[in-house]
Structures are given as C-alpha cells and as structure tokens.
PDB file of C-alpha atoms in Angstrom:
ATOM      1  CA  MET A  24     -59.570  20.623 -76.430  1.00 58.00           C
ATOM      2  CA  SER A  25     -56.527  18.679 -75.226  1.00 78.00           C
ATOM      3  CA  VAL A  26     -53.589  20.837 -74.146  1.00 81.00           C
ATOM      4  CA  THR A  27     -50.353  19.674 -72.521  1.00 83.00           C
ATOM      5  CA  LEU A  28     -47.661  21.773 -70.872  1.00 85.00           C
ATOM      6  CA  ASP A  29     -44.175  20.450 -70.166  1.00 87.00           C
ATOM      7  CA  ILE A  30     -40.810  21.688 -68.851  1.00 88.00           C
ATOM      8  CA  ARG A  31     -37.705  20.204 -70.481  1.00 89.00           C
ATOM      9  CA  LEU A  32     -34.303  21.021 -69.028  1.00 89.00           C
ATOM     10  CA  LYS A  33     -31.179  20.878 -71.171  1.00 89.00           C
ATOM     11  CA  ARG A  34     -29.398  18.626 -68.668  1.00 88.00           C
ATOM     12  CA  ALA A  35     -30.705  15.080 -68.689  1.00 86.00           C
ATOM     13  CA  ASN A  36     -29.532  14.377 -65.112  1.00 85.00           C
ATOM     14  CA  LYS A  37     -31.106  17.655 -63.833  1.00 85.00           C
ATOM     15  CA  VAL A  38     -28.105  18.340 -61.580  1.00 85.00           C
ATOM     16  CA  TYR A  39     -26.898  21.936 -61.136  1.00 84.00           C
ATOM     17  CA  HIS A  40     -24.401  23.737 -58.925  1.00 82.00           C
ATOM     18  CA  GLU A  41     -24.841  27.064 -57.188  1.00 79.00           C
ATOM     19  CA  GLY A  42     -24.218  29.960 -59.565  1.00 82.00           C
ATOM     20  CA  GLU A  43     -25.179  28.006 -62.691  1.00 85.00           C
ATOM     21  CA  ALA A  44     -28.127  28.902 -64.931  1.00 87.00           C
ATOM     22  CA  VAL A  45     -31.041  26.485 -65.210  1.00 87.00           C
ATOM     23  CA  THR A  46     -31.913  26.450 -68.919  1.00 88.00           C
ATOM     24  CA  GLY A  47     -34.351  24.586 -71.105  1.00 90.00           C
ATOM     25  CA  VAL A  48     -37.641  25.052 -72.953  1.00 89.00           C
ATOM     26  CA  ILE A  49     -41.348  25.163 -72.210  1.00 87.00           C
ATOM     27  CA  VAL A  50     -43.244  22.806 -74.538  1.00 87.00           C
ATOM     28  CA  LEU A  51     -46.902  23.520 -75.262  1.00 84.00           C
ATOM     29  CA  VAL A  52     -48.814  20.961 -77.339  1.00 86.00           C
ATOM     30  CA  CYS A  53     -52.307  21.643 -78.666  1.00 84.00           C
ATOM     31  CA  LYS A  54     -54.155  20.711 -81.863  1.00 82.00           C
ATOM     32  CA  GLU A  55     -56.030  23.992 -82.268  1.00 79.00           C
ATOM     33  CA  ALA A  56     -55.414  27.677 -81.758  1.00 80.00           C
ATOM     34  CA  LEU A  57     -54.974  28.530 -78.078  1.00 78.00           C
ATOM     35  CA  GLN A  58     -55.569  31.773 -76.204  1.00 78.00           C
ATOM     36  CA  HIS A  59     -53.839  32.516 -72.920  1.00 79.00           C
ATOM     37  CA  HIS A  60     -53.026  35.432 -70.632  1.00 81.00           C
ATOM     38  CA  GLY A  61     -49.347  34.843 -70.162  1.00 84.00           C
ATOM     39  CA  ILE A  62     -46.875  32.120 -69.148  1.00 84.00           C
ATOM     40  CA  SER A  63     -44.892  32.535 -65.915  1.00 86.00           C
ATOM     41  CA  LEU A  64     -41.934  30.571 -64.597  1.00 86.00           C
ATOM     42  CA  SER A  65     -41.017  30.395 -60.917  1.00 86.00           C
ATOM     43  CA  MET A  66     -38.469  28.486 -58.840  1.00 83.00           C
ATOM     44  CA  GLU A  67     -39.018  27.337 -55.275  1.00 80.00           C
ATOM     45  CA  GLY A  68     -36.809  25.671 -52.691  1.00 76.00           C
ATOM     46  CA  LEU A  69     -38.835  23.679 -50.182  1.00 67.00           C
ATOM     47  CA  VAL A  70     -38.087  21.745 -47.002  1.00 61.00           C
ATOM     48  CA  ASN A  71     -41.114  19.927 -45.594  1.00 56.00           C
ATOM     49  CA  LEU A  72     -41.354  19.959 -41.809  1.00 54.00           C
ATOM     50  CA  GLN A  73     -43.471  17.891 -39.478  1.00 52.00           C
ATOM     51  CA  LEU A  74     -43.899  17.837 -35.726  1.00 50.00           C
ATOM     52  CA  SER A  75     -41.624  15.238 -34.247  1.00 50.00           C
ATOM     53  CA  SER A  76     -43.132  12.820 -31.745  1.00 55.00           C
ATOM     54  CA  LYS A  77     -39.915  13.145 -29.752  1.00 52.00           C
ATOM     55  CA  SER A  78     -40.242  16.897 -29.368  1.00 48.00           C
ATOM     56  CA  VAL A  79     -43.963  17.711 -29.251  1.00 48.00           C
ATOM     57  CA  GLY A  80     -44.487  21.242 -27.983  1.00 45.00           C
ATOM     58  CA  VAL A  81     -40.874  22.279 -28.426  1.00 43.00           C
ATOM     59  CA  PHE A  82     -40.207  22.759 -32.144  1.00 42.00           C
ATOM     60  CA  GLU A  83     -40.491  21.022 -35.466  1.00 46.00           C
ATOM     61  CA  ALA A  84     -37.932  18.501 -36.653  1.00 44.00           C
ATOM     62  CA  PHE A  85     -36.774  17.837 -40.177  1.00 45.00           C
ATOM     63  CA  TYR A  86     -38.786  15.657 -42.508  1.00 44.00           C
ATOM     64  CA  ASN A  87     -37.272  13.501 -45.249  1.00 46.00           C
ATOM     65  CA  SER A  88     -38.429  15.607 -48.209  1.00 50.00           C
ATOM     66  CA  VAL A  89     -36.170  18.379 -49.487  1.00 58.00           C
ATOM     67  CA  LYS A  90     -36.962  19.782 -52.997  1.00 66.00           C
ATOM     68  CA  TYR A  91     -36.035  22.487 -55.334  1.00 78.00           C
ATOM     69  CA  THR A  92     -38.713  22.842 -57.893  1.00 82.00           C
ATOM     70  CA  LEU A  93     -39.225  24.692 -61.158  1.00 81.00           C
ATOM     71  CA  ARG A  94     -42.872  25.622 -61.825  1.00 85.00           C
ATOM     72  CA  CYS A  95     -44.555  26.849 -65.018  1.00 80.00           C
ATOM     73  CA  ASP A  96     -48.046  28.428 -64.973  1.00 81.00           C
ATOM     74  CA  MET A  97     -50.154  29.397 -67.976  1.00 77.00           C
ATOM     75  CA  LYS A  98     -53.105  31.687 -67.250  1.00 81.00           C
ATOM     76  CA  ARG A  99     -56.213  31.104 -69.344  1.00 78.00           C
ATOM     77  CA  SER A 100     -59.673  32.615 -69.621  1.00 76.00           C
ATOM     78  CA  LEU A 101     -62.380  32.121 -67.011  1.00 71.00           C
ATOM     79  CA  LEU A 102     -63.971  29.302 -68.997  1.00 68.00           C
ATOM     80  CA  ALA A 103     -60.730  27.319 -69.259  1.00 73.00           C
ATOM     81  CA  LYS A 104     -58.634  25.866 -66.489  1.00 79.00           C
ATOM     82  CA  ASP A 105     -55.156  27.257 -65.857  1.00 81.00           C
ATOM     83  CA  LEU A 106     -52.306  24.878 -66.693  1.00 83.00           C
ATOM     84  CA  THR A 107     -49.487  24.124 -64.245  1.00 86.00           C
ATOM     85  CA  ARG A 108     -46.413  21.947 -64.603  1.00 87.00           C
ATOM     86  CA  ASN A 109     -43.704  21.191 -62.023  1.00 87.00           C
ATOM     87  CA  CYS A 110     -40.200  19.926 -62.722  1.00 87.00           C
ATOM     88  CA  GLU A 111     -37.900  18.809 -59.916  1.00 86.00           C
ATOM     89  CA  PHE A 112     -34.146  19.246 -60.211  1.00 85.00           C
ATOM     90  CA  ILE A 113     -31.150  18.755 -57.924  1.00 82.00           C
ATOM     91  CA  VAL A 114     -28.768  21.411 -56.590  1.00 80.00           C
ATOM     92  CA  HIS A 115     -25.296  20.342 -55.486  1.00 76.00           C
ATOM     93  CA  CYS A 116     -23.100  22.562 -53.351  1.00 73.00           C
ATOM     94  CA  GLN A 117     -19.752  23.522 -54.834  1.00 69.00           C
ATOM     95  CA  PRO A 118     -17.141  20.781 -54.352  1.00 67.00           C
ATOM     96  CA  GLN A 119     -14.442  21.526 -51.851  1.00 66.00           C
ATOM     97  CA  LYS A 120     -10.955  21.991 -53.283  1.00 68.00           C
ATOM     98  CA  ALA A 121      -9.111  20.403 -50.392  1.00 67.00           C
ATOM     99  CA  LYS A 122      -8.031  16.815 -50.857  1.00 72.00           C
ATOM    100  CA  VAL A 123      -9.787  14.248 -48.664  1.00 73.00           C
ATOM    101  CA  VAL A 124      -7.320  12.179 -46.654  1.00 78.00           C
ATOM    102  CA  PRO A 125      -8.707   8.681 -45.916  1.00 79.00           C
ATOM    103  CA  THR A 126      -8.947   7.721 -42.244  1.00 84.00           C
ATOM    104  CA  PRO A 127      -9.098   3.913 -42.040  1.00 89.00           C
ATOM    105  CA  VAL A 128     -10.801   2.396 -39.011  1.00 93.00           C
ATOM    106  CA  ASN A 129     -10.121  -1.091 -37.674  1.00 94.00           C
ATOM    107  CA  PHE A 130     -12.700  -2.770 -35.472  1.00 93.00           C
ATOM    108  CA  THR A 131     -13.002  -5.869 -33.305  1.00 93.00           C
ATOM    109  CA  ILE A 132     -16.376  -7.081 -32.042  1.00 90.00           C
ATOM    110  CA  THR A 133     -16.689  -9.472 -29.086  1.00 88.00           C
ATOM    111  CA  PRO A 134     -19.275  -9.799 -26.287  1.00 85.00           C
ATOM    112  CA  ASP A 135     -17.009  -7.642 -24.114  1.00 83.00           C
ATOM    113  CA  THR A 136     -16.822  -4.748 -26.614  1.00 83.00           C
ATOM    114  CA  LEU A 137     -20.591  -4.374 -26.994  1.00 77.00           C
ATOM    115  CA  GLN A 138     -22.143  -1.322 -25.340  1.00 73.00           C
ATOM    116  CA  ASN A 139     -25.582  -1.121 -23.694  1.00 65.00           C
ATOM    117  CA  ASN A 140     -25.719  -4.883 -23.432  1.00 63.00           C
ATOM    118  CA  ARG A 141     -27.480  -6.204 -20.337  1.00 63.00           C
ATOM    119  CA  GLU A 142     -27.371  -9.819 -21.529  1.00 62.00           C
ATOM    120  CA  ARG A 143     -23.625 -10.065 -21.942  1.00 62.00           C
ATOM    121  CA  ASN A 144     -23.414 -13.164 -19.765  1.00 67.00           C
ATOM    122  CA  VAL A 145     -25.857 -15.138 -21.918  1.00 71.00           C
ATOM    123  CA  LEU A 146     -24.448 -14.122 -25.289  1.00 77.00           C
ATOM    124  CA  PRO A 147     -22.565 -16.786 -27.266  1.00 81.00           C
ATOM    125  CA  LYS A 148     -18.858 -16.311 -27.766  1.00 86.00           C
ATOM    126  CA  PHE A 149     -17.789 -14.707 -31.041  1.00 89.00           C
ATOM    127  CA  LEU A 150     -14.900 -12.763 -32.521  1.00 92.00           C
ATOM    128  CA  ILE A 151     -15.426 -10.535 -35.547  1.00 93.00           C
ATOM    129  CA  ARG A 152     -12.760  -8.298 -37.026  1.00 94.00           C
ATOM    130  CA  GLY A 153     -12.693  -5.898 -39.938  1.00 94.00           C
ATOM    131  CA  HIS A 154     -11.952  -2.428 -41.182  1.00 95.00           C
ATOM    132  CA  LEU A 155     -13.419   0.496 -43.095  1.00 95.00           C
ATOM    133  CA  ASP A 156     -11.080   2.074 -45.617  1.00 94.00           C
ATOM    134  CA  ALA A 157     -12.296   5.551 -44.644  1.00 93.00           C
ATOM    135  CA  THR A 158     -14.869   7.275 -42.450  1.00 92.00           C
ATOM    136  CA  ASN A 159     -14.440  10.669 -44.140  1.00 92.00           C
ATOM    137  CA  CYS A 160     -15.909   9.724 -47.496  1.00 90.00           C
ATOM    138  CA  VAL A 161     -16.366  11.329 -50.894  1.00 90.00           C
ATOM    139  CA  ILE A 162     -20.114  11.164 -51.514  1.00 90.00           C
ATOM    140  CA  SER A 163     -19.681  10.077 -55.147  1.00 88.00           C
ATOM    141  CA  GLN A 164     -17.441   7.136 -54.222  1.00 92.00           C
ATOM    142  CA  PRO A 165     -18.448   3.910 -52.443  1.00 94.00           C
ATOM    143  CA  LEU A 166     -17.800   3.043 -48.822  1.00 94.00           C
ATOM    144  CA  THR A 167     -15.398   0.092 -48.808  1.00 95.00           C
ATOM    145  CA  GLY A 168     -13.721  -2.240 -46.349  1.00 95.00           C
ATOM    146  CA  GLU A 169     -14.035  -5.809 -45.158  1.00 94.00           C
ATOM    147  CA  VAL A 170     -15.315  -7.908 -42.273  1.00 94.00           C
ATOM    148  CA  VAL A 171     -13.999 -11.277 -41.083  1.00 94.00           C
ATOM    149  CA  VAL A 172     -15.790 -13.729 -38.778  1.00 93.00           C
ATOM    150  CA  GLU A 173     -12.897 -15.330 -36.907  1.00 93.00           C
ATOM    151  CA  ASN A 174     -15.124 -17.605 -34.799  1.00 91.00           C
ATOM    152  CA  SER A 175     -18.659 -17.860 -33.445  1.00 89.00           C
ATOM    153  CA  ASP A 176     -20.308 -20.458 -31.210  1.00 88.00           C
ATOM    154  CA  VAL A 177     -23.668 -19.781 -32.914  1.00 88.00           C
ATOM    155  CA  ALA A 178     -24.290 -19.936 -36.646  1.00 90.00           C
ATOM    156  CA  ILE A 179     -24.598 -16.589 -38.391  1.00 91.00           C
ATOM    157  CA  LYS A 180     -27.820 -15.840 -40.243  1.00 92.00           C
ATOM    158  CA  SER A 181     -26.939 -12.606 -42.042  1.00 93.00           C
ATOM    159  CA  ILE A 182     -24.472  -9.701 -42.191  1.00 93.00           C
ATOM    160  CA  GLU A 183     -25.867  -6.311 -43.221  1.00 94.00           C
ATOM    161  CA  LEU A 184     -24.781  -2.711 -43.721  1.00 95.00           C
ATOM    162  CA  GLN A 185     -27.228  -0.073 -42.483  1.00 95.00           C
ATOM    163  CA  LEU A 186     -26.807   3.550 -43.553  1.00 95.00           C
ATOM    164  CA  VAL A 187     -28.464   6.059 -41.214  1.00 94.00           C
ATOM    165  CA  ARG A 188     -29.080   9.789 -41.654  1.00 93.00           C
ATOM    166  CA  VAL A 189     -29.161  11.727 -38.371  1.00 91.00           C
ATOM    167  CA  GLU A 190     -30.934  15.101 -38.362  1.00 87.00           C
ATOM    168  CA  THR A 191     -30.587  17.322 -35.321  1.00 85.00           C
ATOM    169  CA  CYS A 192     -32.261  20.708 -34.943  1.00 79.00           C
ATOM    170  CA  GLY A 193     -33.160  22.914 -32.045  1.00 73.00           C
ATOM    171  CA  CYS A 194     -32.956  26.190 -30.224  1.00 68.00           C
ATOM    172  CA  ALA A 195     -32.497  27.450 -26.682  1.00 64.00           C
ATOM    173  CA  GLU A 196     -35.405  25.311 -25.433  1.00 69.00           C
ATOM    174  CA  GLY A 197     -33.764  22.077 -26.496  1.00 71.00           C
ATOM    175  CA  TYR A 198     -32.725  19.842 -29.361  1.00 73.00           C
ATOM    176  CA  ALA A 199     -34.331  16.902 -31.169  1.00 79.00           C
ATOM    177  CA  ARG A 200     -32.401  14.132 -32.856  1.00 81.00           C
ATOM    178  CA  ASP A 201     -34.094  11.973 -35.496  1.00 84.00           C
ATOM    179  CA  ALA A 202     -32.270   8.984 -37.010  1.00 88.00           C
ATOM    180  CA  THR A 203     -33.628   7.507 -40.254  1.00 89.00           C
ATOM    181  CA  GLU A 204     -32.472   4.369 -42.029  1.00 92.00           C
ATOM    182  CA  ILE A 205     -31.965   5.338 -45.667  1.00 92.00           C
ATOM    183  CA  GLN A 206     -30.327   2.168 -46.983  1.00 93.00           C
ATOM    184  CA  ASN A 207     -29.808  -1.418 -45.884  1.00 95.00           C
ATOM    185  CA  ILE A 208     -27.843  -3.937 -47.924  1.00 95.00           C
ATOM    186  CA  GLN A 209     -26.939  -7.540 -47.169  1.00 94.00           C
ATOM    187  CA  ILE A 210     -23.286  -8.411 -47.694  1.00 93.00           C
ATOM    188  CA  ALA A 211     -23.468 -12.042 -46.499  1.00 92.00           C
ATOM    189  CA  GLU A 212     -26.167 -14.655 -45.987  1.00 91.00           C
ATOM    190  CA  GLY A 213     -25.994 -17.836 -43.954  1.00 89.00           C
ATOM    191  CA  ASP A 214     -23.198 -19.197 -41.771  1.00 88.00           C
ATOM    192  CA  VAL A 215     -20.182 -17.719 -43.549  1.00 90.00           C
ATOM    193  CA  CYS A 216     -16.790 -19.418 -43.547  1.00 91.00           C
ATOM    194  CA  HIS A 217     -14.664 -18.419 -40.593  1.00 92.00           C
ATOM    195  CA  GLY A 218     -11.523 -16.488 -41.432  1.00 91.00           C
ATOM    196  CA  LEU A 219     -12.839 -15.492 -44.889  1.00 92.00           C
ATOM    197  CA  PRO A 220     -12.677 -11.724 -45.667  1.00 94.00           C
ATOM    198  CA  ILE A 221     -16.099 -10.432 -46.753  1.00 94.00           C
ATOM    199  CA  PRO A 222     -15.926  -7.204 -48.795  1.00 94.00           C
ATOM    200  CA  ILE A 223     -17.838  -4.121 -47.678  1.00 94.00           C
ATOM    201  CA  TYR A 224     -19.099  -2.076 -50.625  1.00 95.00           C
ATOM    202  CA  MET A 225     -21.871   0.490 -50.327  1.00 94.00           C
ATOM    203  CA  VAL A 226     -22.804   3.194 -52.851  1.00 95.00           C
ATOM    204  CA  PHE A 227     -24.308   6.263 -51.184  1.00 94.00           C
ATOM    205  CA  PRO A 228     -27.898   6.786 -52.445  1.00 91.00           C
ATOM    206  CA  ARG A 229     -28.006  10.003 -54.422  1.00 83.00           C
ATOM    207  CA  LEU A 230     -31.449  11.226 -53.369  1.00 81.00           C
ATOM    208  CA  PHE A 231     -31.049  10.531 -49.640  1.00 87.00           C
ATOM    209  CA  THR A 232     -27.514  11.736 -48.884  1.00 89.00           C
ATOM    210  CA  CYS A 233     -25.732  15.082 -48.924  1.00 86.00           C
ATOM    211  CA  PRO A 234     -22.428  16.420 -47.619  1.00 88.00           C
ATOM    212  CA  THR A 235     -22.309  16.455 -43.839  1.00 90.00           C
ATOM    213  CA  LEU A 236     -23.734  19.783 -42.665  1.00 86.00           C
ATOM    214  CA  GLU A 237     -23.479  21.542 -39.320  1.00 86.00           C
ATOM    215  CA  THR A 238     -24.837  24.983 -38.443  1.00 82.00           C
ATOM    216  CA  THR A 239     -25.864  26.752 -35.254  1.00 81.00           C
ATOM    217  CA  ASN A 240     -29.433  25.437 -35.191  1.00 80.00           C
ATOM    218  CA  PHE A 241     -29.304  22.218 -37.167  1.00 82.00           C
ATOM    219  CA  LYS A 242     -27.004  19.579 -38.561  1.00 88.00           C
ATOM    220  CA  VAL A 243     -27.232  16.603 -40.889  1.00 90.00           C
ATOM    221  CA  GLU A 244     -24.903  13.696 -40.162  1.00 93.00           C
ATOM    222  CA  PHE A 245     -24.513  10.107 -41.324  1.00 95.00           C
ATOM    223  CA  GLU A 246     -23.632   6.813 -39.662  1.00 95.00           C
ATOM    224  CA  VAL A 247     -23.131   3.261 -40.845  1.00 95.00           C
ATOM    225  CA  ASN A 248     -23.932   0.186 -38.771  1.00 94.00           C
ATOM    226  CA  VAL A 249     -22.381  -3.211 -39.335  1.00 94.00           C
ATOM    227  CA  VAL A 250     -25.136  -5.595 -38.242  1.00 93.00           C
ATOM    228  CA  ILE A 251     -24.566  -9.314 -37.629  1.00 91.00           C
ATOM    229  CA  VAL A 252     -27.726 -11.392 -37.165  1.00 91.00           C
ATOM    230  CA  LEU A 253     -27.243 -14.717 -35.348  1.00 87.00           C
ATOM    231  CA  HIS A 254     -29.501 -17.739 -35.852  1.00 85.00           C
ATOM    232  CA  ASP A 255     -30.808 -17.347 -32.314  1.00 79.00           C
ATOM    233  CA  ASP A 256     -32.025 -13.859 -33.401  1.00 78.00           C
ATOM    234  CA  HIS A 257     -29.397 -11.946 -31.442  1.00 82.00           C
ATOM    235  CA  LEU A 258     -28.370  -8.722 -33.180  1.00 86.00           C
ATOM    236  CA  ILE A 259     -24.760  -7.570 -32.982  1.00 87.00           C
ATOM    237  CA  THR A 260     -24.279  -3.953 -34.087  1.00 89.00           C
ATOM    238  CA  GLU A 261     -21.178  -1.809 -34.452  1.00 91.00           C
ATOM    239  CA  ASN A 262     -21.702   1.899 -35.200  1.00 92.00           C
ATOM    240  CA  PHE A 263     -19.368   4.186 -37.174  1.00 94.00           C
ATOM    241  CA  PRO A 264     -19.954   7.941 -37.682  1.00 94.00           C
ATOM    242  CA  LEU A 265     -19.244   9.089 -41.244  1.00 94.00           C
ATOM    243  CA  LYS A 266     -18.314  12.476 -42.648  1.00 92.00           C
ATOM    244  CA  LEU A 267     -19.461  12.927 -46.244  1.00 91.00           C
ATOM    245  CA  CYS A 268     -18.049  15.561 -48.575  1.00 88.00           C
ATOM    246  CA  ARG A 269     -18.069  16.447 -52.268  1.00 82.00           C
ATOM    247  CA  VAL A 270     -14.790  17.017 -54.140  1.00 79.00           C
TER     248      VAL A 270
END
C-alpha cells in the first residue's frame, strides 16, 4: 500500500523570526484505510561540525551546513515501516532598529600598495582606482561601487568579485580560522577600456550569509576581494572586511 507523508508550511518562503509560530499542516495520502500509533512533530536546530585540518588535535571548526529542521514521524505496526518526513526552514534574527550609516571606502591599487608581494620588481605597472559605497552593509541589499582601470602595461584578462565567509572558533588552547569562498562573480572580461567606470554590484547569497556575529568563543565574518587577473596570469587582489546586518 502506497502512503506518503508531507509537511506543508503556511509561508511559501519558509522564513521565520525568533518568537514567531511555525504553522502549517501535515498531509497524509493513502488509498486505503491506514492504522498508526500516533503522529509526532519535532523541531531541531543543527550545526554540523568537522575536524579542521588546520587545527587537528585542538578542537573542531565550523562546517558550512547550518539547519533548522522540522520533522514529522508516524509510528506504525511492526509489519509496516514507520514514516518520516523532514522540512527545512530558515530562522532570521530580529532586525536591528538602529539605522545603518554607510561608510564608503576609496581604494587605489598599484604595485607599491600590494602586500605580501615578493615579486614587486617584476610586476608590470598598473593603476586601478575605485570605491565601495559601504562596508557596513544591509544583508538584503546589494554591495555596490565601481572600479576604474586608469592604466596597465599588461592587458587585463578578467575582473572578479569574491565573497568570503570567515569562521573563527576556539578556546584557551588556541583558535582556528577557516575562510570559505561562497560567491564569485565576474564584473568584466577582457582588456577593459582605461578610464571607464565598471559598476560593482553583488547580491549577498541568502543561504550562505548571515549578519556578522561575534561571541566569546566564535565569530562569523565576511570579506570581499576585488580580483584583477592579468593576461600573464598575475593575480592582483584587494581585500575589504564587511560588516553585515539586518534592518
């Protein structure tokens, strides 16, 4: 006998805030009469952890998967298999009431401004300017700005925006810091015109970002890298820490 069990929430986007009730219905479909020993509903918040290769023997670092899950179980007789159905939903923290004041950042990239560069003497000459409209960002609004290639002795192959999530956790024995690329978009391809403003526009991915969080034992932060790839395969990277919030 074919039996299906399903959880249907009233909210199509499955997004809830703390303090709100998660409501919906349990749908049971069967063509014949069905006996069972009760239907239970449970909710579980889960953060998957794995041992970090950077901190073996010290402690476990965060893994990418964070879920809140609604689970429905229907107990049946010994001759029939129990039915289980999971439904994942999203919990948003309460928006902050304070108004976010944009903090624009101007940047200039030349061979002399690059850090940790041991090949500065062999790098081609270039001058790249630009700005980010804000580094303290509302998570539901895009990151915007512009970049301008003033001049470059070597043709440019690509200009990219790389969004990175940085998870740090630890205790008295030490701390581990894991950086994960969660989004990479190309904003220019080929040898762009010099002096032409190129818009920066990045939407924060909903399932891989959250408001910036910092506690005693762990923190979740975000950074964006402006990456310029030259035709001779040199990578030019400028890093900007971001603070994300929800309003």
